[in-house]
Amino acid sequence: MSMFQNGSPVVDLQSPNMGFMSWLRFECQVDCDSYPHACINEDLYQTSANAMVEQGYLEAGYNLVAVDDCWMQPGDNSRDPISHQLVADPQRFPHGMKALGDYLHERGLQFGLYLDVGTITCANYTGSYGYEHLDVDTFAEWGVDYLKLDACNLRQKKILPSFIEFGTAIQELAHQKMMFSCCAPVYLGHNETLKVKQQHLYDILYHEAGCNTWRNFHFVDNSWPGLKRVILHWADYWQDLQSIPHGFNDADMLLAGDDVPSLLPPVQAQLQMGFWAMISSPLFIGADVRSIPPVYRKVLLNRHVIAVNQDVSQQRQASCVLGCKGSNYKNTTNSGSLDVQVWAKLVRHGQSVVLGFFNLNEQHQESSISYEFELERGRGIAQCVDLWNGNSGSSKVEELPDICAKGRGQISRHWNIQIQRESNNIKRLHIQTLGVLPTSHRMLRVDFFDTLQPPHPPNQGRTRDKEPKAQ
């Protein structure tokens, strides 16, 4: 029986991780002669750490540098012949992994490192099967704060027991607390209803393996189809994923600024950032953090959107209230989710609600999306703010203008916000966002000024194409 039975992870993670992870942009590039500034080596992580500090990423909350696959010495020399400890490639990491960890810690950053439970990693480097406790002890000696554990090259029935074994090894560490990121769900099927309600997979990962986060679904590749595939998975299974009461669902890395094979349009990078914020996924920059173009840097440093991601005071994941499988929408069946969606997340202990309006349609015209909900008696609206309005890319929090006239309602370029008082003195907030372009989104935060309970979940929504723009 695992010592995690009815337990919890070693690190009590209060909000999703934020940082830089190397796989999306650099994968397993180990030819440092041909690519001296773009290969998996000591210099990559040190210069990336410097950029995170100097360009405001650390100040905004991105405080972790995660070394992914391919850091080890390849072949038969991957383990020390006497101690059997893993050995970093001496040509690419001449000072060793402990020195790299010290370098990161000196700059206020956490140190993340990759392992695989299988016999070999996903990129065919040495795996940890049979060496679980030794490898965790080695990571502790090196000062690793965050273990990313993959599950390539292992029979499916052995995956969960292996993750539990790793979790036990982390629990037994005397002097090092280590966050545990688990990729097991990716390898155990994509039916979240089955994983949540029948297999109780996420309860096992949290209580028995001690996982803080888990990858639920496919790797997100740097393309619109790849990004949309992940979002639609969340839309189809949002109720199951929202029902997980602990840990954090990980939708994979952020694409903003990654130029391989090519840069996503900024509106699509912005859409991903907004969606990841609504579902409280870890925010790991996947681009070369040293050279992210300013327009994408602005996306990644939007402090208001980051705050939505980090706020789990009321909900760990937003509710899909329009356009998703199982949500309240008209003229559709429960067979699948639509391209136009509205998500709602209560934040600030229920004193605010954030609304995300997503247009995932890449082929047709812009849409105007309407949404309304009832306010509790006695509750008023202090202000409404567009979370992408006036985003300068500063790592500091900037004030945003009120666009609903302190709760009286207002029409602006992108919004038509009206407050209707019904005969029984109930107020309804009607929100219409105008002309949402294909593959883009909008985010609105509504702040309340009383201490009553948060509003009832919105119960009506509709979409219309080509609504006239406000004058």
PDB file of N, CA and C in Angstrom, residues 19-29 38-41 44-45 48 52 64-71 92-93 100 112-114 146 148 219 252-254 258 260 284-290:
ATOM      1  N   GLY A  19       6.725  29.206 -15.922  1.00  0.00           N
ATOM      2  CA  GLY A  19       8.151  29.156 -16.188  1.00  0.00           C
ATOM      3  C   GLY A  19       8.456  29.012 -17.668  1.00  0.00           C
ATOM      4  N   PHE A  20       9.639  28.478 -17.927  1.00  0.00           N
ATOM      5  CA  PHE A  20      10.119  28.198 -19.280  1.00  0.00           C
ATOM      6  C   PHE A  20      10.458  26.719 -19.368  1.00  0.00           C
ATOM      7  N   MET A  21      10.008  26.072 -20.437  1.00  0.00           N
ATOM      8  CA  MET A  21      10.311  24.660 -20.679  1.00  0.00           C
ATOM      9  C   MET A  21      10.854  24.531 -22.095  1.00  0.00           C
ATOM     10  N   SER A  22      11.900  23.746 -22.266  1.00  0.00           N
ATOM     11  CA  SER A  22      12.685  23.807 -23.501  1.00  0.00           C
ATOM     12  C   SER A  22      12.178  22.939 -24.650  1.00  0.00           C
ATOM     13  N   TRP A  23      11.290  21.991 -24.416  1.00  0.00           N
ATOM     14  CA  TRP A  23      11.013  20.983 -25.435  1.00  0.00           C
ATOM     15  C   TRP A  23      10.385  21.553 -26.703  1.00  0.00           C
ATOM     16  N   LEU A  24       9.394  22.425 -26.580  1.00  0.00           N
ATOM     17  CA  LEU A  24       8.648  22.895 -27.747  1.00  0.00           C
ATOM     18  C   LEU A  24       9.581  23.490 -28.797  1.00  0.00           C
ATOM     19  N   ARG A  25      10.485  24.340 -28.396  1.00  0.00           N
ATOM     20  CA  ARG A  25      11.350  25.039 -29.340  1.00  0.00           C
ATOM     21  C   ARG A  25      12.606  24.244 -29.678  1.00  0.00           C
ATOM     22  N   PHE A  26      13.215  23.584 -28.701  1.00  0.00           N
ATOM     23  CA  PHE A  26      14.536  22.993 -28.907  1.00  0.00           C
ATOM     24  C   PHE A  26      14.517  21.468 -28.991  1.00  0.00           C
ATOM     25  N   GLU A  27      13.429  20.842 -28.569  1.00  0.00           N
ATOM     26  CA  GLU A  27      13.273  19.395 -28.611  1.00  0.00           C
ATOM     27  C   GLU A  27      14.563  18.696 -28.157  1.00  0.00           C
ATOM     28  N   CYS A  28      15.137  17.847 -29.014  1.00  0.00           N
ATOM     29  CA  CYS A  28      16.329  17.082 -28.633  1.00  0.00           C
ATOM     30  C   CYS A  28      17.508  17.465 -29.520  1.00  0.00           C
ATOM     31  N   GLN A  29      17.683  18.748 -29.755  1.00  0.00           N
ATOM     32  CA  GLN A  29      18.797  19.203 -30.575  1.00  0.00           C
ATOM     33  C   GLN A  29      20.084  19.153 -29.734  1.00  0.00           C
ATOM     34  N   ALA A  38      21.341  26.986 -29.961  1.00  0.00           N
ATOM     35  CA  ALA A  38      20.006  26.386 -29.989  1.00  0.00           C
ATOM     36  C   ALA A  38      20.059  24.893 -29.723  1.00  0.00           C
ATOM     37  N   CYS A  39      20.967  24.484 -28.853  1.00  0.00           N
ATOM     38  CA  CYS A  39      21.046  23.064 -28.524  1.00  0.00           C
ATOM     39  C   CYS A  39      20.879  22.893 -27.020  1.00  0.00           C
ATOM     40  N   ILE A  40      20.580  21.661 -26.630  1.00  0.00           N
ATOM     41  CA  ILE A  40      20.353  21.350 -25.223  1.00  0.00           C
ATOM     42  C   ILE A  40      21.698  21.325 -24.501  1.00  0.00           C
ATOM     43  N   ASN A  41      22.040  22.443 -23.878  1.00  0.00           N
ATOM     44  CA  ASN A  41      23.299  22.505 -23.143  1.00  0.00           C
ATOM     45  C   ASN A  41      23.199  23.526 -22.021  1.00  0.00           C
ATOM     46  N   LEU A  44      22.292  27.218 -22.901  1.00  0.00           N
ATOM     47  CA  LEU A  44      20.894  27.491 -23.220  1.00  0.00           C
ATOM     48  C   LEU A  44      20.116  27.874 -21.968  1.00  0.00           C
ATOM     49  N   TYR A  45      20.268  27.097 -20.913  1.00  0.00           N
ATOM     50  CA  TYR A  45      19.473  27.327 -19.708  1.00  0.00           C
ATOM     51  C   TYR A  45      19.998  28.519 -18.907  1.00  0.00           C
ATOM     52  N   SER A  48      18.891  31.615 -20.913  1.00  0.00           N
ATOM     53  CA  SER A  48      17.432  31.744 -20.794  1.00  0.00           C
ATOM     54  C   SER A  48      17.061  32.276 -19.414  1.00  0.00           C
ATOM     55  N   MET A  52      14.987  35.717 -18.527  1.00  0.00           N
ATOM     56  CA  MET A  52      13.776  35.731 -17.717  1.00  0.00           C
ATOM     57  C   MET A  52      13.852  36.800 -16.635  1.00  0.00           C
ATOM     58  N   LEU A  64      10.352  29.370 -13.002  1.00  0.00           N
ATOM     59  CA  LEU A  64      10.871  28.001 -13.081  1.00  0.00           C
ATOM     60  C   LEU A  64      11.506  27.783 -14.455  1.00  0.00           C
ATOM     61  N   VAL A  65      12.694  27.197 -14.478  1.00  0.00           N
ATOM     62  CA  VAL A  65      13.345  26.796 -15.725  1.00  0.00           C
ATOM     63  C   VAL A  65      13.382  25.272 -15.745  1.00  0.00           C
ATOM     64  N   ALA A  66      12.713  24.674 -16.722  1.00  0.00           N
ATOM     65  CA  ALA A  66      12.573  23.218 -16.783  1.00  0.00           C
ATOM     66  C   ALA A  66      13.413  22.652 -17.927  1.00  0.00           C
ATOM     67  N   VAL A  67      14.403  21.852 -17.570  1.00  0.00           N
ATOM     68  CA  VAL A  67      15.236  21.137 -18.541  1.00  0.00           C
ATOM     69  C   VAL A  67      14.484  19.892 -18.959  1.00  0.00           C
ATOM     70  N   ASP A  68      14.242  19.727 -20.238  1.00  0.00           N
ATOM     71  CA  ASP A  68      13.477  18.574 -20.704  1.00  0.00           C
ATOM     72  C   ASP A  68      14.418  17.438 -21.114  1.00  0.00           C
ATOM     73  N   ASP A  69      13.962  16.557 -21.960  1.00  0.00           N
ATOM     74  CA  ASP A  69      14.686  15.338 -22.354  1.00  0.00           C
ATOM     75  C   ASP A  69      16.052  15.681 -22.979  1.00  0.00           C
ATOM     76  N   CYS A  70      16.925  14.673 -23.028  1.00  0.00           N
ATOM     77  CA  CYS A  70      18.191  14.718 -23.780  1.00  0.00           C
ATOM     78  C   CYS A  70      19.335  15.412 -23.043  1.00  0.00           C
ATOM     79  N   TRP A  71      19.224  15.602 -21.755  1.00  0.00           N
ATOM     80  CA  TRP A  71      20.309  16.216 -20.995  1.00  0.00           C
ATOM     81  C   TRP A  71      21.374  15.192 -20.577  1.00  0.00           C
ATOM     82  N   ARG A  92      28.158  18.886 -23.042  1.00  0.00           N
ATOM     83  CA  ARG A  92      27.107  19.907 -23.099  1.00  0.00           C
ATOM     84  C   ARG A  92      26.817  20.536 -21.731  1.00  0.00           C
ATOM     85  N   PHE A  93      27.105  19.798 -20.676  1.00  0.00           N
ATOM     86  CA  PHE A  93      26.919  20.309 -19.307  1.00  0.00           C
ATOM     87  C   PHE A  93      28.224  20.103 -18.542  1.00  0.00           C
ATOM     88  N   LEU A 100      24.259  23.854 -12.477  1.00  0.00           N
ATOM     89  CA  LEU A 100      23.180  24.536 -13.199  1.00  0.00           C
ATOM     90  C   LEU A 100      22.065  24.924 -12.242  1.00  0.00           C
ATOM     91  N   GLY A 112      13.883  22.785 -12.742  1.00  0.00           N
ATOM     92  CA  GLY A 112      13.090  21.632 -13.139  1.00  0.00           C
ATOM     93  C   GLY A 112      13.900  20.706 -14.027  1.00  0.00           C
ATOM     94  N   LEU A 113      13.679  19.402 -13.889  1.00  0.00           N
ATOM     95  CA  LEU A 113      14.446  18.407 -14.649  1.00  0.00           C
ATOM     96  C   LEU A 113      13.552  17.233 -15.012  1.00  0.00           C
ATOM     97  N   TYR A 114      13.871  16.601 -16.114  1.00  0.00           N
ATOM     98  CA  TYR A 114      13.036  15.572 -16.761  1.00  0.00           C
ATOM     99  C   TYR A 114      13.566  14.168 -16.507  1.00  0.00           C
ATOM    100  N   TYR A 146      11.564  20.605  -9.224  1.00  0.00           N
ATOM    101  CA  TYR A 146      10.385  20.221 -10.017  1.00  0.00           C
ATOM    102  C   TYR A 146      10.798  19.058 -10.905  1.00  0.00           C
ATOM    103  N   LYS A 148       9.636  16.604 -13.815  1.00  0.00           N
ATOM    104  CA  LYS A 148       8.694  16.261 -14.877  1.00  0.00           C
ATOM    105  C   LYS A 148       8.934  14.802 -15.241  1.00  0.00           C
ATOM    106  N   PHE A 219       0.228  16.319 -26.764  1.00  0.00           N
ATOM    107  CA  PHE A 219       1.198  17.404 -26.900  1.00  0.00           C
ATOM    108  C   PHE A 219       0.622  18.464 -27.833  1.00  0.00           C
ATOM    109  N   ASP A 252      -0.361  21.721 -21.541  1.00  0.00           N
ATOM    110  CA  ASP A 252       0.924  21.760 -22.252  1.00  0.00           C
ATOM    111  C   ASP A 252       1.410  23.194 -22.450  1.00  0.00           C
ATOM    112  N   MET A 253       2.479  23.359 -23.207  1.00  0.00           N
ATOM    113  CA  MET A 253       3.239  24.607 -23.242  1.00  0.00           C
ATOM    114  C   MET A 253       2.549  25.713 -24.060  1.00  0.00           C
ATOM    115  N   LEU A 254       2.941  26.945 -23.750  1.00  0.00           N
ATOM    116  CA  LEU A 254       2.447  28.108 -24.483  1.00  0.00           C
ATOM    117  C   LEU A 254       3.221  28.276 -25.789  1.00  0.00           C
ATOM    118  N   ASP A 258       7.017  31.220 -30.421  1.00  0.00           N
ATOM    119  CA  ASP A 258       7.810  30.117 -30.982  1.00  0.00           C
ATOM    120  C   ASP A 258       7.801  30.228 -32.510  1.00  0.00           C
ATOM    121  N   VAL A 260       9.189  28.022 -34.711  1.00  0.00           N
ATOM    122  CA  VAL A 260       9.404  26.748 -35.398  1.00  0.00           C
ATOM    123  C   VAL A 260       8.097  25.966 -35.409  1.00  0.00           C
ATOM    124  N   PHE A 284       3.829  27.494 -19.118  1.00  0.00           N
ATOM    125  CA  PHE A 284       5.234  27.293 -19.455  1.00  0.00           C
ATOM    126  C   PHE A 284       5.499  27.875 -20.842  1.00  0.00           C
ATOM    127  N   ILE A 285       6.357  28.881 -20.888  1.00  0.00           N
ATOM    128  CA  ILE A 285       6.765  29.459 -22.162  1.00  0.00           C
ATOM    129  C   ILE A 285       7.519  28.401 -22.947  1.00  0.00           C
ATOM    130  N   GLY A 286       7.098  28.158 -24.195  1.00  0.00           N
ATOM    131  CA  GLY A 286       7.749  27.151 -25.016  1.00  0.00           C
ATOM    132  C   GLY A 286       8.690  27.717 -26.054  1.00  0.00           C
ATOM    133  N   ALA A 287       8.682  29.032 -26.228  1.00  0.00           N
ATOM    134  CA  ALA A 287       9.532  29.681 -27.219  1.00  0.00           C
ATOM    135  C   ALA A 287      10.928  29.910 -26.656  1.00  0.00           C
ATOM    136  N   ASP A 288      11.821  30.369 -27.514  1.00  0.00           N
ATOM    137  CA  ASP A 288      13.149  30.784 -27.065  1.00  0.00           C
ATOM    138  C   ASP A 288      12.979  32.082 -26.293  1.00  0.00           C
ATOM    139  N   VAL A 289      12.998  31.992 -24.990  1.00  0.00           N
ATOM    140  CA  VAL A 289      12.666  33.127 -24.136  1.00  0.00           C
ATOM    141  C   VAL A 289      13.652  34.277 -24.309  1.00  0.00           C
ATOM    142  N   ARG A 290      14.793  34.012 -24.909  1.00  0.00           N
ATOM    143  CA  ARG A 290      15.811  35.046 -25.109  1.00  0.00           C
ATOM    144  C   ARG A 290      15.477  35.989 -26.252  1.00  0.00           C
TER     145      ARG A 290
END
